[in-house]
Amino acid sequence: MKNFARITGTGSYLPPKIVTNFDLEKTLDTSDEWITARTGIKERRIVTSESTCDLALEASLNALSMAEKKPEDIDLIILSTTTPDKIFPATATMLQNRLGASCPAFDLQAVCAGFVFAMSNAQQYIENGSAKNILVVGSETMSKIVDWTDRSTAILFADGAGAVVLSADKNTGIKHSKLYSDGNYLSSLHVNNNRINELGTIEMEGNEVFKIAVNKLSEVAEETLTDCNMTSENIDWMVPHQANIRIINAIAKRIKLPLDKVILTLDKHGNTSAASIPLALDVGVRDGRIKKGDTLLFEGIGGGFSWGSILTEF
Ligand code: ACO
């Protein structure tokens, strides 16, 4: 009988330093009013000395604790990040070492869609029987690739980590996943380095990204619901990538999902790329809104573009 990949633990971690919109007003030609109205972001966390692996470790320990699993119970670690600590080794192997686990571990890069891609990958290992427990992590230090003099991007991105433990379950878990990539959009959102050993900064055509995000994420949500024979009334919670409140509002409206069924954290977290969905998920689980048996829809899009969705019973 097929195993489902079911979330048995969630965890997250935010670096302690808070940077508010008012803080950004001091160094950029911007305002709290503009940032709030155009994005929904009020504040974000930024690392001081912490690495991507440091954040991932704390989030992972929290997820393992909720799942009542030890590092030695984990068969595979998949860490999605845009901001690995080194070109190599993979941040996932550093995390494996610091956790004291001995399983295979690899990084996965799909920018802000990274968590959805990592979950879909992990689902395959559990469904085909080659793993029982997988640690899936999204961890980012996006502040290291932001041009802090560019007001169009510096206001958006932030740091943090989220993690889940996915375990084999006979009854329920991930019911559908769908992934897409289209490399035609490279210039709309990218890091402007020419050589791999130069650290560039994010360049973005905001208006273009906005339209693509609304269209692709609405389409993949509609496709997911159709494939699962569901309507938005069957969704208990949508946990979207936290990029912009206006993007999320537009998608919710298009799929006829009331906003009070959407977990929103971008006011406090900003856009933490691959970490944003597991961070929001952990908030919803720990404050009691997301309950066992709930049907959840995750969806994310990131540079490339790559995008996708996961529909799961919690
Ligand atoms: N403060 C004040 N003014 C600003 C700022 C700022 N921080 N940034 C831009 N402006 C100005 C512009 O210069 C422009 O001025 P002008 O009219 O005099 O030329 C004006 O505000 C409007 O600029 P737009 O770019 O048209 O503003 P828009 O409403 O599109 O909002 C934003 C910009 C917030 C970037 C929006 O396009 C957006 O969120 N796009 C999606 C980007 C995104 O989410 N990227 C994340 C990565 S991908 C992902 O995660 C989905």
mmCIF file of C-alpha atoms and ligand atoms in Angstrom:
data_model
loop_
_atom_site.group_PDB
_atom_site.id
_atom_site.type_symbol
_atom_site.label_atom_id
_atom_site.label_comp_id
_atom_site.label_asym_id
_atom_site.label_seq_id
_atom_site.Cartn_x
_atom_site.Cartn_y
_atom_site.Cartn_z
ATOM 1 C CA MET A 1 0.000 0.000 0.000
ATOM 2 C CA LYS A 2 1.228 3.489 -0.880
ATOM 3 C CA ASN A 3 2.795 5.640 1.834
ATOM 4 C CA PHE A 4 1.749 9.265 2.034
ATOM 5 C CA ALA A 5 4.252 11.960 3.070
ATOM 6 C CA ARG A 6 2.692 13.616 6.103
ATOM 7 C CA ILE A 7 3.942 16.603 8.074
ATOM 8 C CA THR A 8 4.599 15.446 11.640
ATOM 9 C CA GLY A 9 6.494 18.480 12.917
ATOM 10 C CA THR A 10 7.064 22.118 12.029
ATOM 11 C CA GLY A 11 9.660 24.575 13.286
ATOM 12 C CA SER A 12 11.011 28.001 12.523
ATOM 13 C CA TYR A 13 13.612 30.479 13.590
ATOM 14 C CA LEU A 14 14.059 34.214 13.080
ATOM 15 C CA PRO A 15 17.240 36.157 13.843
ATOM 16 C CA PRO A 16 16.567 38.589 16.712
ATOM 17 C CA LYS A 17 17.430 41.857 14.916
ATOM 18 C CA ILE A 18 14.278 43.671 13.756
ATOM 19 C CA VAL A 19 14.495 46.275 10.965
ATOM 20 C CA THR A 20 11.293 48.300 10.660
ATOM 21 C CA ASN A 21 10.103 50.403 7.738
ATOM 22 C CA PHE A 22 10.932 53.438 9.881
ATOM 23 C CA ASP A 23 14.526 52.194 10.147
ATOM 24 C CA LEU A 24 14.689 51.976 6.332
ATOM 25 C CA GLU A 25 13.356 55.544 6.037
ATOM 26 C CA LYS A 26 16.643 56.700 7.582
ATOM 27 C CA THR A 27 18.812 55.331 4.754
ATOM 28 C CA LEU A 28 16.479 55.103 1.739
ATOM 29 C CA ASP A 29 14.150 57.505 -0.091
ATOM 30 C CA THR A 30 11.066 55.599 1.068
ATOM 31 C CA SER A 31 8.359 55.682 3.727
ATOM 32 C CA ASP A 32 6.520 53.325 6.049
ATOM 33 C CA GLU A 33 3.307 54.440 4.319
ATOM 34 C CA TRP A 34 4.580 53.508 0.833
ATOM 35 C CA ILE A 35 6.021 50.137 1.889
ATOM 36 C CA THR A 36 2.908 49.172 3.871
ATOM 37 C CA ALA A 37 0.479 50.170 1.098
ATOM 38 C CA ARG A 38 2.454 48.568 -1.763
ATOM 39 C CA THR A 39 3.665 45.405 -0.033
ATOM 40 C CA GLY A 40 2.010 44.834 3.379
ATOM 41 C CA ILE A 41 5.448 44.586 5.025
ATOM 42 C CA LYS A 42 5.967 46.501 8.296
ATOM 43 C CA GLU A 43 9.188 44.955 9.589
ATOM 44 C CA ARG A 44 11.640 42.159 8.823
ATOM 45 C CA ARG A 45 14.420 40.213 10.577
ATOM 46 C CA ILE A 46 18.008 40.619 9.407
ATOM 47 C CA VAL A 47 21.012 38.564 10.489
ATOM 48 C CA THR A 48 23.948 40.164 12.237
ATOM 49 C CA SER A 49 26.502 37.356 12.357
ATOM 50 C CA GLU A 50 24.250 34.297 11.856
ATOM 51 C CA SER A 51 24.743 32.027 8.844
ATOM 52 C CA THR A 52 22.088 30.283 6.764
ATOM 53 C CA CYS A 53 23.086 27.063 8.539
ATOM 54 C CA ASP A 54 22.692 28.682 11.990
ATOM 55 C CA LEU A 55 19.085 29.620 11.182
ATOM 56 C CA ALA A 56 18.397 26.215 9.618
ATOM 57 C CA LEU A 57 19.698 24.417 12.701
ATOM 58 C CA GLU A 58 17.339 26.195 15.108
ATOM 59 C CA ALA A 59 14.312 25.700 12.827
ATOM 60 C CA SER A 60 15.209 22.015 12.355
ATOM 61 C CA LEU A 61 15.569 21.363 16.094
ATOM 62 C CA ASN A 62 12.122 22.890 16.643
ATOM 63 C CA ALA A 63 10.568 20.742 13.908
ATOM 64 C CA LEU A 64 12.268 17.556 15.178
ATOM 65 C CA SER A 65 11.051 18.283 18.692
ATOM 66 C CA MET A 66 7.418 18.669 17.558
ATOM 67 C CA ALA A 67 7.682 15.472 15.495
ATOM 68 C CA GLU A 68 9.255 13.678 18.480
ATOM 69 C CA LYS A 69 12.092 12.530 16.231
ATOM 70 C CA LYS A 70 15.826 12.432 16.863
ATOM 71 C CA PRO A 71 18.429 13.357 14.218
ATOM 72 C CA GLU A 72 19.252 9.629 13.847
ATOM 73 C CA ASP A 73 15.616 8.949 12.840
ATOM 74 C CA ILE A 74 16.014 11.162 9.752
ATOM 75 C CA ASP A 75 16.711 9.355 6.434
ATOM 76 C CA LEU A 76 17.297 12.427 4.267
ATOM 77 C CA ILE A 77 17.768 16.190 4.626
ATOM 78 C CA ILE A 78 16.719 18.528 1.799
ATOM 79 C CA LEU A 79 17.597 22.166 2.396
ATOM 80 C CA SER A 80 16.238 24.759 0.001
ATOM 81 C CA THR A 81 18.213 27.981 -0.084
ATOM 82 C CA THR A 82 19.161 30.802 -2.422
ATOM 83 C CA THR A 83 21.855 31.935 -0.029
ATOM 84 C CA PRO A 84 24.040 28.920 0.844
ATOM 85 C CA ASP A 85 26.902 29.698 3.212
ATOM 86 C CA LYS A 86 29.467 28.410 0.725
ATOM 87 C CA ILE A 87 29.517 27.416 -2.969
ATOM 88 C CA PHE A 88 30.375 23.998 -1.505
ATOM 89 C CA PRO A 89 29.901 21.992 0.594
ATOM 90 C CA ALA A 90 26.116 22.124 0.553
ATOM 91 C CA THR A 91 24.622 23.918 3.563
ATOM 92 C CA ALA A 92 22.552 20.736 4.044
ATOM 93 C CA THR A 93 25.702 18.751 4.842
ATOM 94 C CA MET A 94 26.802 21.377 7.382
ATOM 95 C CA LEU A 95 23.349 21.105 8.934
ATOM 96 C CA GLN A 96 23.582 17.297 8.964
ATOM 97 C CA ASN A 97 26.892 17.536 10.807
ATOM 98 C CA ARG A 98 25.635 20.042 13.375
ATOM 99 C CA LEU A 99 22.475 18.012 14.003
ATOM 100 C CA GLY A 100 24.537 14.864 14.487
ATOM 101 C CA ALA A 101 22.603 13.069 11.746
ATOM 102 C CA SER A 102 24.259 10.624 9.347
ATOM 103 C CA CYS A 103 21.777 10.543 6.437
ATOM 104 C CA PRO A 104 22.266 11.905 2.901
ATOM 105 C CA ALA A 105 21.783 15.660 2.685
ATOM 106 C CA PHE A 106 21.599 18.023 -0.273
ATOM 107 C CA ASP A 107 20.707 21.604 -1.132
ATOM 108 C CA LEU A 108 17.977 22.469 -3.598
ATOM 109 C CA GLN A 109 17.769 25.834 -5.352
ATOM 110 C CA ALA A 110 14.472 27.153 -6.716
ATOM 111 C CA VAL A 111 14.636 30.589 -5.061
ATOM 112 C CA CYS A 112 11.269 31.559 -3.527
ATOM 113 C CA ALA A 113 9.715 28.325 -4.858
ATOM 114 C CA GLY A 114 12.418 26.296 -3.089
ATOM 115 C CA PHE A 115 10.276 24.961 -0.271
ATOM 116 C CA VAL A 116 7.543 23.721 -2.634
ATOM 117 C CA PHE A 117 10.193 22.050 -4.835
ATOM 118 C CA ALA A 118 11.852 20.469 -1.769
ATOM 119 C CA MET A 119 8.538 19.152 -0.439
ATOM 120 C CA SER A 120 7.644 17.648 -3.798
ATOM 121 C CA ASN A 121 11.064 15.950 -3.960
ATOM 122 C CA ALA A 122 10.733 14.610 -0.433
ATOM 123 C CA GLN A 123 7.249 13.306 -1.276
ATOM 124 C CA GLN A 124 8.743 11.073 -4.014
ATOM 125 C CA TYR A 125 11.253 9.440 -1.623
ATOM 126 C CA ILE A 126 8.548 8.670 0.922
ATOM 127 C CA GLU A 127 5.976 7.454 -1.596
ATOM 128 C CA ASN A 128 8.489 5.113 -3.283
ATOM 129 C CA GLY A 129 9.509 3.674 0.077
ATOM 130 C CA SER A 130 13.151 4.794 0.107
ATOM 131 C CA ALA A 131 12.726 7.086 3.145
ATOM 132 C CA LYS A 132 10.487 7.124 6.209
ATOM 133 C CA ASN A 133 11.393 10.481 7.758
ATOM 134 C CA ILE A 134 12.719 13.488 5.853
ATOM 135 C CA LEU A 135 13.760 16.865 7.196
ATOM 136 C CA VAL A 136 12.789 19.584 4.702
ATOM 137 C CA VAL A 137 14.225 23.021 5.435
ATOM 138 C CA GLY A 138 13.979 26.477 3.874
ATOM 139 C CA SER A 139 16.671 28.800 5.196
ATOM 140 C CA GLU A 140 17.770 32.162 3.863
ATOM 141 C CA THR A 141 20.049 35.103 4.579
ATOM 142 C CA MET A 142 18.672 37.187 1.705
ATOM 143 C CA SER A 143 20.089 40.355 3.311
ATOM 144 C CA LYS A 144 23.528 39.231 2.045
ATOM 145 C CA ILE A 145 22.450 39.578 -1.617
ATOM 146 C CA VAL A 146 20.330 42.731 -1.282
ATOM 147 C CA ASP A 147 21.613 46.053 -2.624
ATOM 148 C CA TRP A 148 20.839 48.171 0.439
ATOM 149 C CA THR A 149 20.873 51.348 -1.697
ATOM 150 C CA ASP A 150 18.103 50.049 -4.030
ATOM 151 C CA ARG A 151 14.750 51.029 -2.533
ATOM 152 C CA SER A 152 12.785 48.810 -4.927
ATOM 153 C CA THR A 153 14.280 45.588 -3.504
ATOM 154 C CA ALA A 154 15.806 46.458 -0.113
ATOM 155 C CA ILE A 155 12.336 46.934 1.386
ATOM 156 C CA LEU A 156 11.199 43.426 0.422
ATOM 157 C CA PHE A 157 13.706 40.759 1.387
ATOM 158 C CA ALA A 158 14.536 39.325 4.805
ATOM 159 C CA ASP A 159 16.163 36.460 6.706
ATOM 160 C CA GLY A 160 14.778 33.425 8.527
ATOM 161 C CA ALA A 161 14.283 29.670 8.413
ATOM 162 C CA GLY A 162 11.457 27.162 8.567
ATOM 163 C CA ALA A 163 11.491 23.379 8.625
ATOM 164 C CA VAL A 164 9.159 20.407 8.555
ATOM 165 C CA VAL A 165 9.555 16.722 9.281
ATOM 166 C CA LEU A 166 7.761 14.629 6.661
ATOM 167 C CA SER A 167 7.015 11.060 7.745
ATOM 168 C CA ALA A 168 5.557 8.014 5.997
ATOM 169 C CA ASP A 169 1.857 7.653 6.827
ATOM 170 C CA LYS A 170 -0.524 4.955 5.601
ATOM 171 C CA ASN A 171 -3.605 7.177 5.622
ATOM 172 C CA THR A 172 -2.974 10.714 4.516
ATOM 173 C CA GLY A 173 -0.471 13.459 3.763
ATOM 174 C CA ILE A 174 0.552 15.161 0.519
ATOM 175 C CA LYS A 175 -2.166 14.540 -2.047
ATOM 176 C CA HIS A 176 -0.916 16.609 -4.951
ATOM 177 C CA SER A 177 2.158 18.505 -6.035
ATOM 178 C CA LYS A 178 2.835 20.383 -9.226
ATOM 179 C CA LEU A 179 6.067 22.088 -10.300
ATOM 180 C CA TYR A 180 6.872 24.404 -13.205
ATOM 181 C CA SER A 181 9.915 26.293 -14.493
ATOM 182 C CA ASP A 182 10.328 28.722 -17.377
ATOM 183 C CA GLY A 183 13.818 30.144 -17.900
ATOM 184 C CA ASN A 184 12.547 32.788 -20.349
ATOM 185 C CA TYR A 185 12.075 35.184 -17.465
ATOM 186 C CA LEU A 186 15.695 35.250 -16.266
ATOM 187 C CA SER A 187 16.125 39.018 -16.660
ATOM 188 C CA SER A 188 12.983 39.901 -14.663
ATOM 189 C CA LEU A 189 14.489 38.752 -11.394
ATOM 190 C CA HIS A 190 18.076 37.693 -10.922
ATOM 191 C CA VAL A 191 21.343 38.275 -9.097
ATOM 192 C CA ASN A 192 23.643 40.406 -11.254
ATOM 193 C CA ASN A 193 26.970 38.598 -10.779
ATOM 194 C CA ASN A 194 28.924 37.597 -13.895
ATOM 195 C CA ARG A 195 31.199 35.036 -12.294
ATOM 196 C CA ILE A 196 30.282 32.470 -9.693
ATOM 197 C CA ASN A 197 32.876 33.813 -7.256
ATOM 198 C CA GLU A 198 31.465 37.373 -7.362
ATOM 199 C CA LEU A 199 28.675 38.080 -4.921
ATOM 200 C CA GLY A 200 26.110 40.117 -6.889
ATOM 201 C CA THR A 201 22.888 41.713 -5.709
ATOM 202 C CA ILE A 202 19.226 41.234 -6.597
ATOM 203 C CA GLU A 203 17.863 43.056 -9.661
ATOM 204 C CA MET A 204 14.139 42.961 -10.287
ATOM 205 C CA GLU A 205 11.509 44.377 -12.654
ATOM 206 C CA GLY A 206 8.892 44.653 -9.903
ATOM 207 C CA ASN A 207 5.834 45.265 -12.094
ATOM 208 C CA GLU A 208 6.654 42.352 -14.395
ATOM 209 C CA VAL A 209 7.301 39.997 -11.444
ATOM 210 C CA PHE A 210 4.052 41.071 -9.827
ATOM 211 C CA LYS A 211 1.947 40.191 -12.891
ATOM 212 C CA ILE A 212 3.705 36.864 -13.501
ATOM 213 C CA ALA A 213 3.364 35.883 -9.830
ATOM 214 C CA VAL A 214 -0.384 36.570 -9.776
ATOM 215 C CA ASN A 215 -1.006 34.718 -13.056
ATOM 216 C CA LYS A 216 1.177 31.666 -12.486
ATOM 217 C CA LEU A 217 0.151 31.153 -8.856
ATOM 218 C CA SER A 218 -3.563 31.579 -9.622
ATOM 219 C CA GLU A 219 -3.265 29.112 -12.504
ATOM 220 C CA VAL A 220 -1.418 26.491 -10.452
ATOM 221 C CA ALA A 221 -3.911 26.858 -7.591
ATOM 222 C CA GLU A 222 -6.838 26.381 -9.991
ATOM 223 C CA GLU A 223 -5.111 23.386 -11.622
ATOM 224 C CA THR A 224 -4.428 21.820 -8.210
ATOM 225 C CA LEU A 225 -8.054 22.173 -7.119
ATOM 226 C CA THR A 226 -9.322 20.721 -10.410
ATOM 227 C CA ASP A 227 -6.882 17.760 -10.251
ATOM 228 C CA CYS A 228 -7.984 17.031 -6.660
ATOM 229 C CA ASN A 229 -11.670 17.375 -7.506
ATOM 230 C CA MET A 230 -11.939 20.203 -4.998
ATOM 231 C CA THR A 231 -13.009 23.820 -4.870
ATOM 232 C CA SER A 232 -11.521 26.518 -2.680
ATOM 233 C CA GLU A 233 -14.241 25.672 -0.145
ATOM 234 C CA ASN A 234 -12.301 22.473 0.600
ATOM 235 C CA ILE A 235 -9.175 24.434 1.579
ATOM 236 C CA ASP A 236 -8.886 25.116 5.301
ATOM 237 C CA TRP A 237 -5.731 27.200 4.969
ATOM 238 C CA MET A 238 -3.678 28.555 2.116
ATOM 239 C CA VAL A 239 -0.061 29.090 3.167
ATOM 240 C CA PRO A 240 1.408 31.093 0.274
ATOM 241 C CA HIS A 241 4.894 32.414 -0.349
ATOM 242 C CA GLN A 242 4.942 35.725 1.480
ATOM 243 C CA ALA A 243 6.087 38.193 -1.201
ATOM 244 C CA ASN A 244 3.475 40.938 -1.343
ATOM 245 C CA ILE A 245 0.005 41.270 0.214
ATOM 246 C CA ARG A 246 -1.369 42.530 -3.102
ATOM 247 C CA ILE A 247 -0.151 39.389 -4.904
ATOM 248 C CA ILE A 248 -1.756 37.187 -2.225
ATOM 249 C CA ASN A 249 -5.025 39.191 -2.278
ATOM 250 C CA ALA A 250 -5.257 38.917 -6.065
ATOM 251 C CA ILE A 251 -4.747 35.127 -6.005
ATOM 252 C CA ALA A 252 -7.228 34.591 -3.160
ATOM 253 C CA LYS A 253 -9.816 36.639 -5.032
ATOM 254 C CA ARG A 254 -9.247 34.716 -8.280
ATOM 255 C CA ILE A 255 -9.691 31.305 -6.609
ATOM 256 C CA LYS A 256 -12.546 32.621 -4.417
ATOM 257 C CA LEU A 257 -10.787 31.947 -1.125
ATOM 258 C CA PRO A 258 -11.650 34.323 1.742
ATOM 259 C CA LEU A 259 -8.593 36.100 3.152
ATOM 260 C CA ASP A 260 -9.351 34.784 6.638
ATOM 261 C CA LYS A 261 -8.314 31.364 5.319
ATOM 262 C CA VAL A 262 -4.840 32.605 4.396
ATOM 263 C CA ILE A 263 -1.889 32.515 6.797
ATOM 264 C CA LEU A 264 -0.186 35.902 6.494
ATOM 265 C CA THR A 265 3.146 36.678 8.113
ATOM 266 C CA LEU A 266 4.723 39.069 5.650
ATOM 267 C CA ASP A 267 3.927 42.104 7.818
ATOM 268 C CA LYS A 268 6.450 40.815 10.369
ATOM 269 C CA HIS A 269 8.679 38.523 8.257
ATOM 270 C CA GLY A 270 9.005 40.268 4.860
ATOM 271 C CA ASN A 271 9.983 38.065 1.915
ATOM 272 C CA THR A 272 12.251 35.315 3.250
ATOM 273 C CA SER A 273 12.308 33.439 -0.082
ATOM 274 C CA ALA A 274 12.493 29.638 0.436
ATOM 275 C CA ALA A 275 11.861 30.076 4.167
ATOM 276 C CA SER A 276 8.619 32.010 3.896
ATOM 277 C CA ILE A 277 6.150 29.110 3.556
ATOM 278 C CA PRO A 278 7.537 26.906 6.375
ATOM 279 C CA LEU A 279 7.856 30.008 8.585
ATOM 280 C CA ALA A 280 4.203 30.922 7.999
ATOM 281 C CA LEU A 281 3.154 27.287 8.413
ATOM 282 C CA ASP A 282 4.885 27.061 11.784
ATOM 283 C CA VAL A 283 3.211 30.268 12.957
ATOM 284 C CA GLY A 284 -0.227 28.913 11.958
ATOM 285 C CA VAL A 285 0.416 25.542 13.608
ATOM 286 C CA ARG A 286 1.800 26.943 16.869
ATOM 287 C CA ASP A 287 -0.933 29.556 17.329
ATOM 288 C CA GLY A 288 -3.545 26.810 16.915
ATOM 289 C CA ARG A 289 -5.185 27.946 13.675
ATOM 290 C CA ILE A 290 -3.903 24.969 11.660
ATOM 291 C CA LYS A 291 -5.201 21.707 13.122
ATOM 292 C CA LYS A 292 -4.651 18.033 12.432
ATOM 293 C CA GLY A 293 -6.789 16.944 9.471
ATOM 294 C CA ASP A 294 -6.892 20.411 7.878
ATOM 295 C CA THR A 295 -6.410 20.649 4.117
ATOM 296 C CA LEU A 296 -3.547 23.017 3.310
ATOM 297 C CA LEU A 297 -2.490 24.600 0.030
ATOM 298 C CA PHE A 298 1.115 25.812 -0.271
ATOM 299 C CA GLU A 299 2.240 27.751 -3.307
ATOM 300 C CA GLY A 300 5.332 29.693 -4.233
ATOM 301 C CA ILE A 301 7.114 31.343 -7.144
ATOM 302 C CA GLY A 302 10.673 32.522 -7.484
ATOM 303 C CA GLY A 303 13.241 33.802 -9.943
ATOM 304 C CA GLY A 304 13.781 31.797 -13.088
ATOM 305 C CA PHE A 305 10.843 31.592 -12.936
ATOM 306 C CA SER A 306 10.064 28.418 -11.003
ATOM 307 C CA TRP A 307 6.711 27.919 -9.315
ATOM 308 C CA GLY A 308 4.461 25.248 -7.938
ATOM 309 C CA SER A 309 1.988 24.053 -5.351
ATOM 310 C CA ILE A 310 1.504 21.353 -2.727
ATOM 311 C CA LEU A 311 -1.890 20.223 -1.442
ATOM 312 C CA THR A 312 -1.666 18.269 1.781
ATOM 313 C CA GLU A 313 -3.785 17.047 4.647
ATOM 314 C CA PHE A 314 -2.078 18.115 7.855
HETATM 315 N N1 ACO B 1 9.588 53.742 -1.703
HETATM 316 C C1 ACO B 1 8.997 54.758 -2.341
HETATM 317 N N2 ACO B 1 8.815 54.771 -3.672
HETATM 318 C C2 ACO B 1 9.217 53.712 -4.370
HETATM 319 C C3 ACO B 1 9.847 52.620 -3.756
HETATM 320 C C4 ACO B 1 10.022 52.662 -2.376
HETATM 321 N N3 ACO B 1 10.604 51.664 -1.685
HETATM 322 N N4 ACO B 1 10.146 51.704 -4.706
HETATM 323 C C5 ACO B 1 9.716 52.197 -5.865
HETATM 324 N N5 ACO B 1 9.156 53.428 -5.666
HETATM 325 C C6 ACO B 1 8.576 54.337 -6.653
HETATM 326 C C7 ACO B 1 9.028 54.062 -8.062
HETATM 327 O O1 ACO B 1 10.263 54.702 -8.340
HETATM 328 C C8 ACO B 1 7.890 54.654 -8.857
HETATM 329 O O2 ACO B 1 8.040 56.042 -8.915
HETATM 330 P P1 ACO B 1 7.615 56.877 -10.242
HETATM 331 O O3 ACO B 1 6.144 56.635 -10.389
HETATM 332 O O4 ACO B 1 7.983 58.272 -9.884
HETATM 333 O O5 ACO B 1 8.415 56.277 -11.360
HETATM 334 C C9 ACO B 1 6.656 54.363 -8.006
HETATM 335 O O6 ACO B 1 7.167 54.134 -6.669
HETATM 336 C C10 ACO B 1 5.867 53.160 -8.438
HETATM 337 O O7 ACO B 1 6.782 52.069 -8.685
HETATM 338 P P2 ACO B 1 6.311 50.668 -9.138
HETATM 339 O O8 ACO B 1 7.513 49.804 -9.334
HETATM 340 O O9 ACO B 1 5.353 50.803 -10.278
HETATM 341 O O10 ACO B 1 5.487 50.205 -7.831
HETATM 342 P P3 ACO B 1 4.639 48.920 -7.620
HETATM 343 O O11 ACO B 1 3.274 49.311 -7.217
HETATM 344 O O12 ACO B 1 4.774 47.961 -8.767
HETATM 345 O O13 ACO B 1 5.326 48.279 -6.356
HETATM 346 C C11 ACO B 1 6.805 46.464 -5.857
HETATM 347 C C12 ACO B 1 6.691 47.859 -6.434
HETATM 348 C C13 ACO B 1 6.415 46.530 -4.397
HETATM 349 C C14 ACO B 1 8.238 46.012 -5.976
HETATM 350 C C15 ACO B 1 5.851 45.535 -6.623
HETATM 351 O O14 ACO B 1 6.029 45.685 -8.000
HETATM 352 C C16 ACO B 1 6.046 44.099 -6.244
HETATM 353 O O15 ACO B 1 5.857 43.704 -5.124
HETATM 354 N N6 ACO B 1 6.398 43.262 -7.216
HETATM 355 C C17 ACO B 1 6.602 41.863 -6.946
HETATM 356 C C18 ACO B 1 8.018 41.715 -6.556
HETATM 357 C C19 ACO B 1 8.256 40.582 -5.626
HETATM 358 O O16 ACO B 1 7.436 40.162 -4.860
HETATM 359 N N7 ACO B 1 9.475 40.114 -5.690
HETATM 360 C C20 ACO B 1 9.909 39.151 -4.782
HETATM 361 C C21 ACO B 1 10.661 38.086 -5.422
HETATM 362 S S1 ACO B 1 9.704 37.075 -6.448
HETATM 363 C C22 ACO B 1 8.577 36.564 -5.485
HETATM 364 O O17 ACO B 1 8.869 36.354 -4.340
HETATM 365 C C23 ACO B 1 7.257 36.434 -6.060
#
